[in-house]
Amino acid sequence: MLPEVSAARPLRDVRLTRYDHWSYWRKVTKKTAISLPDDLFRQIERARKRSKKDRSTWIQEAAADYLKRKTMQEKIDAYFDGYRRIPDGDDPDFLAMEKIGIEDAASDEEWPEAPGDA
């Protein structure tokens, strides 16, 4: 929480601790204007209205979800690249996954249980 500012103690005399400063700036949001094709804007608006969220919240959640998925895909790609550079023998599981090509490994859907795990 930031210290109170009054006429007796103007803002320029207020000293913030590192925690106060970090905490304050972490909560600050930035406004931006973006251009979207009309059809994309309409699709977003339909989805946003179905979710009953305001536009800012919906866009924030969509961007956060995109970044989370992109980061996960980058980690998966780095994992496969590492095995291509330094293979772990002839690991049949790795070779099978590489052969079929996992395209959406970062999806939220649950993967089926392996035989014998049930």
CSV table of N, CA, C and O in Angstrom, one decimal:
chain,number,residue,atom,x,y,z
A,1,MET,N,0.9,-1.2,0.0
A,1,MET,CA,0.0,0.0,0.0
A,1,MET,C,0.9,1.2,0.0
A,1,MET,O,1.9,1.3,0.7
A,2,LEU,N,0.5,2.2,-0.8
A,2,LEU,CA,1.3,3.5,-0.9
A,2,LEU,C,1.1,4.4,0.3
A,2,LEU,O,-0.1,4.4,0.8
A,3,PRO,N,2.1,5.1,0.8
A,3,PRO,CA,1.8,6.1,1.9
A,3,PRO,C,0.9,7.2,1.5
A,3,PRO,O,0.8,7.5,0.3
A,4,GLU,N,0.2,7.7,2.4
A,4,GLU,CA,-0.8,8.8,2.1
A,4,GLU,C,0.0,10.1,1.8
A,4,GLU,O,1.0,10.3,2.3
A,5,VAL,N,-0.6,10.8,0.9
A,5,VAL,CA,0.0,12.1,0.5
A,5,VAL,C,-1.0,13.2,1.0
A,5,VAL,O,-2.2,13.1,0.8
A,6,SER,N,-0.5,14.2,1.6
A,6,SER,CA,-1.3,15.3,2.1
A,6,SER,C,-0.6,16.6,1.8
A,6,SER,O,0.5,16.6,1.4
A,7,ALA,N,-1.3,17.7,2.1
A,7,ALA,CA,-0.7,19.0,1.9
A,7,ALA,C,0.6,19.2,2.8
A,7,ALA,O,1.6,19.8,2.4
A,8,ALA,N,0.5,18.6,4.0
A,8,ALA,CA,1.7,18.6,4.9
A,8,ALA,C,2.8,17.7,4.4
A,8,ALA,O,4.0,18.0,4.7
A,9,ARG,N,2.5,16.7,3.6
A,9,ARG,CA,3.5,15.8,3.2
A,9,ARG,C,3.2,15.5,1.7
A,9,ARG,O,2.6,14.5,1.3
A,10,PRO,N,3.7,16.4,0.8
A,10,PRO,CA,3.5,16.3,-0.6
A,10,PRO,C,4.1,15.1,-1.2
A,10,PRO,O,5.0,14.5,-0.6
A,11,LEU,N,3.7,14.7,-2.4
A,11,LEU,CA,4.2,13.5,-3.0
A,11,LEU,C,5.7,13.5,-3.2
A,11,LEU,O,6.4,12.5,-3.0
A,12,ARG,N,6.3,14.6,-3.4
A,12,ARG,CA,7.8,14.6,-3.6
A,12,ARG,C,8.6,14.3,-2.4
A,12,ARG,O,9.7,13.9,-2.5
A,13,ASP,N,7.9,14.4,-1.2
A,13,ASP,CA,8.6,14.0,0.0
A,13,ASP,C,8.3,12.6,0.5
A,13,ASP,O,8.9,12.1,1.5
A,14,VAL,N,7.5,11.9,-0.3
A,14,VAL,CA,7.2,10.5,0.1
A,14,VAL,C,8.3,9.6,-0.4
A,14,VAL,O,8.7,9.6,-1.6
A,15,ARG,N,8.8,8.7,0.4
A,15,ARG,CA,9.8,7.8,0.1
A,15,ARG,C,9.2,6.4,0.0
A,15,ARG,O,8.5,5.9,0.9
A,16,LEU,N,9.4,5.7,-1.1
A,16,LEU,CA,8.8,4.4,-1.3
A,16,LEU,C,9.8,3.3,-1.1
A,16,LEU,O,11.0,3.5,-1.5
A,17,THR,N,9.4,2.3,-0.4
A,17,THR,CA,10.3,1.2,-0.2
A,17,THR,C,10.4,0.4,-1.6
A,17,THR,O,9.5,0.6,-2.4
A,18,ARG,N,11.3,-0.5,-1.7
A,18,ARG,CA,11.3,-1.3,-3.0
A,18,ARG,C,10.0,-2.0,-3.1
A,18,ARG,O,9.5,-2.1,-4.2
A,19,TYR,N,9.5,-2.6,-2.1
A,19,TYR,CA,8.3,-3.4,-2.2
A,19,TYR,C,7.1,-2.5,-2.6
A,19,TYR,O,6.3,-2.8,-3.5
A,20,ASP,N,7.0,-1.3,-2.0
A,20,ASP,CA,5.9,-0.4,-2.3
A,20,ASP,C,6.0,0.0,-3.8
A,20,ASP,O,5.0,0.0,-4.5
A,21,HIS,N,7.2,0.3,-4.2
A,21,HIS,CA,7.4,0.7,-5.6
A,21,HIS,C,7.0,-0.4,-6.6
A,21,HIS,O,6.2,-0.2,-7.5
A,22,TRP,N,7.5,-1.6,-6.3
A,22,TRP,CA,7.2,-2.7,-7.2
A,22,TRP,C,5.7,-3.1,-7.1
A,22,TRP,O,5.1,-3.3,-8.2
A,23,SER,N,5.1,-3.0,-6.0
A,23,SER,CA,3.7,-3.4,-5.8
A,23,SER,C,2.8,-2.4,-6.6
A,23,SER,O,1.9,-2.7,-7.2
A,24,TYR,N,3.2,-1.1,-6.5
A,24,TYR,CA,2.4,-0.1,-7.2
A,24,TYR,C,2.5,-0.3,-8.7
A,24,TYR,O,1.5,-0.3,-9.4
A,25,TRP,N,3.7,-0.4,-9.3
A,25,TRP,CA,3.8,-0.5,-10.7
A,25,TRP,C,3.3,-1.8,-11.3
A,25,TRP,O,2.9,-1.9,-12.4
A,26,ARG,N,3.3,-2.8,-10.5
A,26,ARG,CA,2.7,-4.1,-10.9
A,26,ARG,C,1.2,-4.0,-11.2
A,26,ARG,O,0.7,-4.7,-12.1
A,27,LYS,N,0.5,-3.1,-10.5
A,27,LYS,CA,-0.9,-3.0,-10.6
A,27,LYS,C,-1.3,-2.0,-11.7
A,27,LYS,O,-2.5,-2.0,-12.1
A,28,VAL,N,-0.4,-1.3,-12.2
A,28,VAL,CA,-0.7,-0.3,-13.2
A,28,VAL,C,-1.0,-0.9,-14.5
A,28,VAL,O,-0.3,-1.9,-14.9
A,29,THR,N,-2.0,-0.5,-15.2
A,29,THR,CA,-2.3,-1.1,-16.5
A,29,THR,C,-2.0,0.0,-17.6
A,29,THR,O,-1.9,1.2,-17.3
A,30,LYS,N,-1.8,-0.5,-18.8
A,30,LYS,CA,-1.5,0.4,-19.9
A,30,LYS,C,-2.7,0.3,-20.9
A,30,LYS,O,-3.2,-0.7,-21.2
A,31,LYS,N,-3.0,1.5,-21.4
A,31,LYS,CA,-4.1,1.6,-22.4
A,31,LYS,C,-3.4,1.5,-23.8
A,31,LYS,O,-2.3,2.0,-24.0
A,32,THR,N,-4.1,0.9,-24.7
A,32,THR,CA,-3.5,0.8,-26.1
A,32,THR,C,-4.7,0.8,-27.1
A,32,THR,O,-5.8,0.4,-26.7
A,33,ALA,N,-4.4,1.2,-28.2
A,33,ALA,CA,-5.4,1.1,-29.3
A,33,ALA,C,-4.8,0.2,-30.4
A,33,ALA,O,-3.7,0.2,-30.7
A,34,ILE,N,-5.7,-0.7,-30.9
A,34,ILE,CA,-5.2,-1.7,-31.9
A,34,ILE,C,-6.2,-1.6,-33.0
A,34,ILE,O,-7.4,-1.2,-32.9
A,35,SER,N,-5.7,-2.0,-34.2
A,35,SER,CA,-6.6,-2.1,-35.4
A,35,SER,C,-6.8,-3.6,-35.7
A,35,SER,O,-5.9,-4.4,-35.6
A,36,LEU,N,-8.1,-3.9,-35.9
A,36,LEU,CA,-8.5,-5.3,-36.2
A,36,LEU,C,-9.3,-5.3,-37.4
A,36,LEU,O,-10.1,-4.4,-37.7
A,37,PRO,N,-9.2,-6.3,-38.3
A,37,PRO,CA,-10.1,-6.5,-39.4
A,37,PRO,C,-11.5,-6.6,-38.9
A,37,PRO,O,-11.7,-7.2,-37.8
A,38,ASP,N,-12.5,-6.1,-39.6
A,38,ASP,CA,-13.8,-6.1,-39.2
A,38,ASP,C,-14.4,-7.5,-38.8
A,38,ASP,O,-15.0,-7.6,-37.7
A,39,ASP,N,-14.1,-8.5,-39.6
A,39,ASP,CA,-14.6,-9.8,-39.3
A,39,ASP,C,-14.0,-10.4,-38.0
A,39,ASP,O,-14.7,-11.0,-37.2
A,40,LEU,N,-12.7,-10.1,-37.7
A,40,LEU,CA,-12.1,-10.6,-36.5
A,40,LEU,C,-12.7,-9.8,-35.3
A,40,LEU,O,-13.0,-10.4,-34.2
A,41,PHE,N,-12.9,-8.5,-35.4
A,41,PHE,CA,-13.5,-7.8,-34.3
A,41,PHE,C,-14.9,-8.3,-34.0
A,41,PHE,O,-15.3,-8.5,-32.8
A,42,ARG,N,-15.7,-8.7,-35.0
A,42,ARG,CA,-17.0,-9.2,-34.8
A,42,ARG,C,-17.0,-10.6,-34.1
A,42,ARG,O,-17.8,-10.9,-33.2
A,43,GLN,N,-16.0,-11.4,-34.5
A,43,GLN,CA,-15.9,-12.7,-33.9
A,43,GLN,C,-15.5,-12.5,-32.4
A,43,GLN,O,-16.0,-13.2,-31.5
A,44,ILE,N,-14.6,-11.6,-32.1
A,44,ILE,CA,-14.2,-11.3,-30.7
A,44,ILE,C,-15.4,-10.8,-29.9
A,44,ILE,O,-15.6,-11.3,-28.8
A,45,GLU,N,-16.1,-9.9,-30.5
A,45,GLU,CA,-17.3,-9.4,-29.8
A,45,GLU,C,-18.3,-10.5,-29.5
A,45,GLU,O,-18.9,-10.5,-28.4
A,46,ARG,N,-18.6,-11.4,-30.4
A,46,ARG,CA,-19.6,-12.4,-30.2
A,46,ARG,C,-19.1,-13.3,-29.0
A,46,ARG,O,-19.8,-13.6,-28.1
A,47,ALA,N,-17.8,-13.7,-29.1
A,47,ALA,CA,-17.3,-14.6,-28.0
A,47,ALA,C,-17.2,-13.8,-26.7
A,47,ALA,O,-17.6,-14.4,-25.6
A,48,ARG,N,-16.9,-12.6,-26.7
A,48,ARG,CA,-16.9,-11.8,-25.5
A,48,ARG,C,-18.2,-11.7,-24.9
A,48,ARG,O,-18.4,-11.8,-23.7
A,49,LYS,N,-19.2,-11.4,-25.7
A,49,LYS,CA,-20.6,-11.3,-25.1
A,49,LYS,C,-21.1,-12.6,-24.6
A,49,LYS,O,-21.8,-12.6,-23.5
A,50,ARG,N,-20.8,-13.7,-25.2
A,50,ARG,CA,-21.2,-15.0,-24.7
A,50,ARG,C,-20.5,-15.3,-23.3
A,50,ARG,O,-21.1,-15.9,-22.5
A,51,SER,N,-19.3,-14.8,-23.2
A,51,SER,CA,-18.6,-15.0,-21.9
A,51,SER,C,-19.1,-14.0,-20.8
A,51,SER,O,-18.7,-14.1,-19.7
A,52,LYS,N,-19.8,-13.0,-21.2
A,52,LYS,CA,-20.3,-11.9,-20.3
A,52,LYS,C,-19.2,-11.2,-19.6
A,52,LYS,O,-19.3,-10.9,-18.4
A,53,LYS,N,-18.1,-10.9,-20.4
A,53,LYS,CA,-17.0,-10.2,-19.8
A,53,LYS,C,-16.8,-8.9,-20.6
A,53,LYS,O,-17.2,-8.8,-21.7
A,54,ASP,N,-16.2,-7.9,-19.9
A,54,ASP,CA,-16.0,-6.7,-20.6
A,54,ASP,C,-14.8,-6.9,-21.6
A,54,ASP,O,-14.1,-7.8,-21.5
A,55,ARG,N,-14.7,-6.0,-22.6
A,55,ARG,CA,-13.7,-6.1,-23.6
A,55,ARG,C,-12.3,-6.2,-23.1
A,55,ARG,O,-11.5,-7.0,-23.5
A,56,SER,N,-11.9,-5.3,-22.2
A,56,SER,CA,-10.6,-5.4,-21.6
A,56,SER,C,-10.2,-6.7,-21.0
A,56,SER,O,-9.2,-7.3,-21.2
A,57,THR,N,-11.1,-7.2,-20.2
A,57,THR,CA,-10.9,-8.5,-19.5
A,57,THR,C,-10.8,-9.6,-20.5
A,57,THR,O,-9.9,-10.4,-20.4
A,58,TRP,N,-11.7,-9.6,-21.5
A,58,TRP,CA,-11.6,-10.7,-22.5
A,58,TRP,C,-10.3,-10.7,-23.3
A,58,TRP,O,-9.7,-11.7,-23.4
A,59,ILE,N,-9.9,-9.5,-23.7
A,59,ILE,CA,-8.7,-9.4,-24.5
A,59,ILE,C,-7.5,-9.7,-23.6
A,59,ILE,O,-6.5,-10.4,-24.1
A,60,GLN,N,-7.5,-9.3,-22.3
A,60,GLN,CA,-6.4,-9.6,-21.4
A,60,GLN,C,-6.3,-11.1,-21.3
A,60,GLN,O,-5.2,-11.7,-21.3
A,61,GLU,N,-7.4,-11.8,-21.1
A,61,GLU,CA,-7.4,-13.2,-20.9
A,61,GLU,C,-7.0,-14.0,-22.1
A,61,GLU,O,-6.2,-14.9,-22.1
A,62,ALA,N,-7.4,-13.5,-23.3
A,62,ALA,CA,-7.0,-14.1,-24.6
A,62,ALA,C,-5.5,-13.9,-24.8
A,62,ALA,O,-4.9,-14.9,-25.2
A,63,ALA,N,-5.0,-12.8,-24.5
A,63,ALA,CA,-3.6,-12.5,-24.7
A,63,ALA,C,-2.7,-13.4,-23.8
A,63,ALA,O,-1.7,-14.0,-24.2
A,64,ALA,N,-3.2,-13.5,-22.5
A,64,ALA,CA,-2.5,-14.3,-21.5
A,64,ALA,C,-2.5,-15.8,-22.0
A,64,ALA,O,-1.5,-16.5,-21.8
A,65,ASP,N,-3.6,-16.2,-22.4
A,65,ASP,CA,-3.8,-17.6,-22.9
A,65,ASP,C,-2.9,-17.9,-24.1
A,65,ASP,O,-2.2,-18.9,-24.1
A,66,TYR,N,-2.9,-17.0,-25.0
A,66,TYR,CA,-2.0,-17.1,-26.2
A,66,TYR,C,-0.5,-17.2,-25.8
A,66,TYR,O,0.2,-18.1,-26.2
A,67,LEU,N,-0.1,-16.3,-24.9
A,67,LEU,CA,1.3,-16.3,-24.5
A,67,LEU,C,1.7,-17.6,-23.7
A,67,LEU,O,2.8,-18.2,-23.9
A,68,LYS,N,0.7,-18.1,-22.9
A,68,LYS,CA,0.9,-19.3,-22.2
A,68,LYS,C,1.1,-20.5,-23.1
A,68,LYS,O,2.0,-21.3,-23.0
A,69,ARG,N,0.2,-20.6,-24.1
A,69,ARG,CA,0.3,-21.7,-25.1
A,69,ARG,C,1.6,-21.5,-25.9
A,69,ARG,O,2.2,-22.5,-26.2
A,70,LYS,N,1.9,-20.3,-26.4
A,70,LYS,CA,3.1,-20.1,-27.2
A,70,LYS,C,4.4,-20.5,-26.4
A,70,LYS,O,5.3,-21.2,-26.9
A,71,THR,N,4.5,-20.1,-25.1
A,71,THR,CA,5.6,-20.5,-24.3
A,71,THR,C,5.7,-22.0,-24.2
A,71,THR,O,6.8,-22.6,-24.3
A,72,MET,N,4.6,-22.7,-23.9
A,72,MET,CA,4.6,-24.1,-23.8
A,72,MET,C,5.0,-24.8,-25.1
A,72,MET,O,5.8,-25.7,-25.1
A,73,GLN,N,4.6,-24.3,-26.3
A,73,GLN,CA,5.0,-24.8,-27.5
A,73,GLN,C,6.5,-24.6,-27.8
A,73,GLN,O,7.1,-25.5,-28.3
A,74,GLU,N,7.0,-23.4,-27.4
A,74,GLU,CA,8.4,-23.2,-27.5
A,74,GLU,C,9.2,-24.2,-26.7
A,74,GLU,O,10.3,-24.6,-27.1
A,75,LYS,N,8.7,-24.5,-25.5
A,75,LYS,CA,9.4,-25.4,-24.6
A,75,LYS,C,9.4,-26.8,-25.2
A,75,LYS,O,10.4,-27.6,-25.2
A,76,ILE,N,8.3,-27.2,-25.8
A,76,ILE,CA,8.1,-28.5,-26.4
A,76,ILE,C,9.1,-28.6,-27.7
A,76,ILE,O,9.8,-29.6,-27.8
A,77,ASP,N,9.1,-27.5,-28.4
A,77,ASP,CA,10.0,-27.5,-29.6
A,77,ASP,C,11.5,-27.6,-29.2
A,77,ASP,O,12.2,-28.3,-29.8
A,78,ALA,N,11.8,-26.9,-28.1
A,78,ALA,CA,13.2,-26.9,-27.6
A,78,ALA,C,13.5,-28.4,-27.1
A,78,ALA,O,14.7,-28.8,-27.3
A,79,TYR,N,12.6,-29.0,-26.5
A,79,TYR,CA,12.8,-30.4,-26.0
A,79,TYR,C,13.1,-31.3,-27.2
A,79,TYR,O,14.1,-32.1,-27.2
A,80,PHE,N,12.3,-31.2,-28.3
A,80,PHE,CA,12.5,-32.1,-29.5
A,80,PHE,C,13.8,-31.7,-30.2
A,80,PHE,O,14.5,-32.6,-30.6
A,81,ASP,N,14.1,-30.4,-30.3
A,81,ASP,CA,15.3,-30.0,-30.9
A,81,ASP,C,16.5,-30.5,-30.1
A,81,ASP,O,17.5,-31.0,-30.7
A,82,GLY,N,16.5,-30.6,-28.8
A,82,GLY,CA,17.5,-31.1,-28.0
A,82,GLY,C,17.8,-32.6,-28.3
A,82,GLY,O,18.9,-33.1,-28.4
A,83,TYR,N,16.7,-33.3,-28.4
A,83,TYR,CA,16.8,-34.7,-28.7
A,83,TYR,C,17.3,-35.0,-30.1
A,83,TYR,O,17.9,-36.0,-30.4
A,84,ARG,N,17.0,-34.1,-31.0
A,84,ARG,CA,17.5,-34.2,-32.4
A,84,ARG,C,19.0,-34.0,-32.4
A,84,ARG,O,19.7,-34.7,-33.2
A,85,ARG,N,19.5,-33.0,-31.6
A,85,ARG,CA,20.9,-32.7,-31.6
A,85,ARG,C,21.6,-33.8,-30.8
A,85,ARG,O,22.7,-34.2,-31.3
A,86,ILE,N,21.1,-34.2,-29.7
A,86,ILE,CA,21.8,-35.2,-28.9
A,86,ILE,C,20.7,-36.3,-28.6
A,86,ILE,O,20.1,-36.3,-27.5
A,87,PRO,N,20.6,-37.3,-29.5
A,87,PRO,CA,19.6,-38.3,-29.3
A,87,PRO,C,19.8,-39.2,-28.1
A,87,PRO,O,21.0,-39.4,-27.7
A,88,ASP,N,18.8,-39.6,-27.4
A,88,ASP,CA,18.9,-40.5,-26.3
A,88,ASP,C,18.8,-41.9,-26.8
A,88,ASP,O,17.8,-42.6,-26.5
A,89,GLY,N,19.7,-42.4,-27.6
A,89,GLY,CA,19.7,-43.7,-28.1
A,89,GLY,C,18.5,-43.8,-29.1
A,89,GLY,O,18.2,-42.8,-29.8
A,90,ASP,N,18.0,-44.9,-29.3
A,90,ASP,CA,16.9,-45.1,-30.2
A,90,ASP,C,15.6,-45.3,-29.4
A,90,ASP,O,14.9,-46.3,-29.4
A,91,ASP,N,15.3,-44.2,-28.6
A,91,ASP,CA,14.1,-44.2,-27.8
A,91,ASP,C,12.8,-44.3,-28.6
A,91,ASP,O,12.5,-43.4,-29.4
A,92,PRO,N,12.1,-45.5,-28.6
A,92,PRO,CA,11.0,-45.7,-29.4
A,92,PRO,C,9.8,-44.7,-29.2
A,92,PRO,O,9.1,-44.3,-30.1
A,93,ASP,N,9.7,-44.2,-28.0
A,93,ASP,CA,8.6,-43.3,-27.7
A,93,ASP,C,8.9,-41.9,-28.4
A,93,ASP,O,8.0,-41.3,-29.0
A,94,PHE,N,10.1,-41.5,-28.3
A,94,PHE,CA,10.5,-40.2,-28.9
A,94,PHE,C,10.4,-40.3,-30.4
A,94,PHE,O,9.8,-39.5,-31.1
A,95,LEU,N,10.9,-41.4,-31.0
A,95,LEU,CA,10.8,-41.6,-32.5
A,95,LEU,C,9.3,-41.7,-32.9
A,95,LEU,O,9.0,-41.1,-34.0
A,96,ALA,N,8.5,-42.3,-32.1
A,96,ALA,CA,7.1,-42.4,-32.5
A,96,ALA,C,6.4,-41.0,-32.4
A,96,ALA,O,5.6,-40.6,-33.3
A,97,MET,N,6.7,-40.2,-31.4
A,97,MET,CA,6.1,-38.9,-31.3
A,97,MET,C,6.6,-38.0,-32.4
A,97,MET,O,5.9,-37.2,-32.9
A,98,GLU,N,7.9,-38.1,-32.7
A,98,GLU,CA,8.4,-37.3,-33.8
A,98,GLU,C,7.8,-37.6,-35.1
A,98,GLU,O,7.5,-36.8,-35.9
A,99,LYS,N,7.6,-38.9,-35.3
A,99,LYS,CA,7.0,-39.4,-36.6
A,99,LYS,C,5.6,-38.9,-36.8
A,99,LYS,O,5.3,-38.4,-37.8
A,100,ILE,N,4.8,-38.9,-35.7
A,100,ILE,CA,3.4,-38.5,-35.9
A,100,ILE,C,3.3,-36.9,-35.8
A,100,ILE,O,2.3,-36.4,-36.3
A,101,GLY,N,4.3,-36.3,-35.2
A,101,GLY,CA,4.3,-34.8,-35.1
A,101,GLY,C,3.2,-34.3,-34.2
A,101,GLY,O,2.0,-34.2,-34.6
A,102,ILE,N,3.5,-34.0,-32.9
A,102,ILE,CA,2.6,-33.5,-32.0
A,102,ILE,C,2.4,-32.0,-32.3
A,102,ILE,O,3.3,-31.2,-32.1
A,103,GLU,N,1.2,-31.6,-32.9
A,103,GLU,CA,1.0,-30.2,-33.3
A,103,GLU,C,0.4,-29.4,-32.2
A,103,GLU,O,0.6,-28.2,-32.1
A,104,ASP,N,-0.5,-30.0,-31.4
A,104,ASP,CA,-1.1,-29.1,-30.4
A,104,ASP,C,-0.9,-29.8,-29.0
A,104,ASP,O,-1.9,-30.0,-28.3
A,105,ALA,N,0.3,-30.0,-28.6
A,105,ALA,CA,0.6,-30.6,-27.3
A,105,ALA,C,0.2,-29.7,-26.2
A,105,ALA,O,0.1,-30.2,-25.0
A,106,ALA,N,0.1,-28.4,-26.4
A,106,ALA,CA,-0.2,-27.5,-25.3
A,106,ALA,C,-1.7,-27.3,-25.1
A,106,ALA,O,-2.1,-26.5,-24.4
A,107,SER,N,-2.5,-28.2,-25.7
A,107,SER,CA,-4.0,-28.0,-25.6
A,107,SER,C,-4.4,-28.4,-24.2
A,107,SER,O,-3.7,-29.1,-23.4
A,108,ASP,N,-5.6,-27.9,-23.8
A,108,ASP,CA,-6.1,-28.1,-22.4
A,108,ASP,C,-6.8,-29.5,-22.3
A,108,ASP,O,-7.2,-29.9,-21.2
A,109,GLU,N,-7.0,-30.2,-23.4
A,109,GLU,CA,-7.7,-31.4,-23.3
A,109,GLU,C,-6.8,-32.5,-22.7
A,109,GLU,O,-5.6,-32.5,-22.8
A,110,GLU,N,-7.5,-33.4,-22.0
A,110,GLU,CA,-6.7,-34.4,-21.3
A,110,GLU,C,-6.3,-35.5,-22.3
A,110,GLU,O,-7.0,-35.9,-23.2
A,111,TRP,N,-5.1,-36.0,-22.0
A,111,TRP,CA,-4.6,-37.1,-22.8
A,111,TRP,C,-5.1,-38.4,-22.3
A,111,TRP,O,-5.3,-38.6,-21.1
A,112,PRO,N,-5.3,-39.4,-23.1
A,112,PRO,CA,-5.7,-40.7,-22.7
A,112,PRO,C,-4.6,-41.4,-21.8
A,112,PRO,O,-3.5,-41.1,-22.0
A,113,GLU,N,-5.1,-42.3,-20.9
A,113,GLU,CA,-4.2,-43.0,-20.1
A,113,GLU,C,-3.4,-44.0,-20.9
A,113,GLU,O,-4.0,-44.6,-21.8
A,114,ALA,N,-2.2,-44.2,-20.6
A,114,ALA,CA,-1.4,-45.3,-21.2
A,114,ALA,C,-1.9,-46.6,-20.8
A,114,ALA,O,-2.3,-46.8,-19.6
A,115,PRO,N,-1.8,-47.6,-21.6
A,115,PRO,CA,-2.2,-49.0,-21.2
A,115,PRO,C,-1.4,-49.4,-20.0
A,115,PRO,O,-0.2,-49.2,-19.9
A,116,GLY,N,-2.0,-50.0,-19.0
A,116,GLY,CA,-1.3,-50.4,-17.8
A,116,GLY,C,-1.4,-49.4,-16.7
A,116,GLY,O,-1.0,-49.7,-15.6
A,117,ASP,N,-1.7,-48.1,-17.0
A,117,ASP,CA,-1.8,-47.0,-16.0
A,117,ASP,C,-3.2,-47.0,-15.3
A,117,ASP,O,-3.3,-46.3,-14.3
A,118,ALA,N,-4.1,-47.6,-15.9
A,118,ALA,CA,-5.5,-47.6,-15.4
A,118,ALA,C,-5.7,-48.3,-14.2
A,118,ALA,O,-5.0,-49.1,-13.7
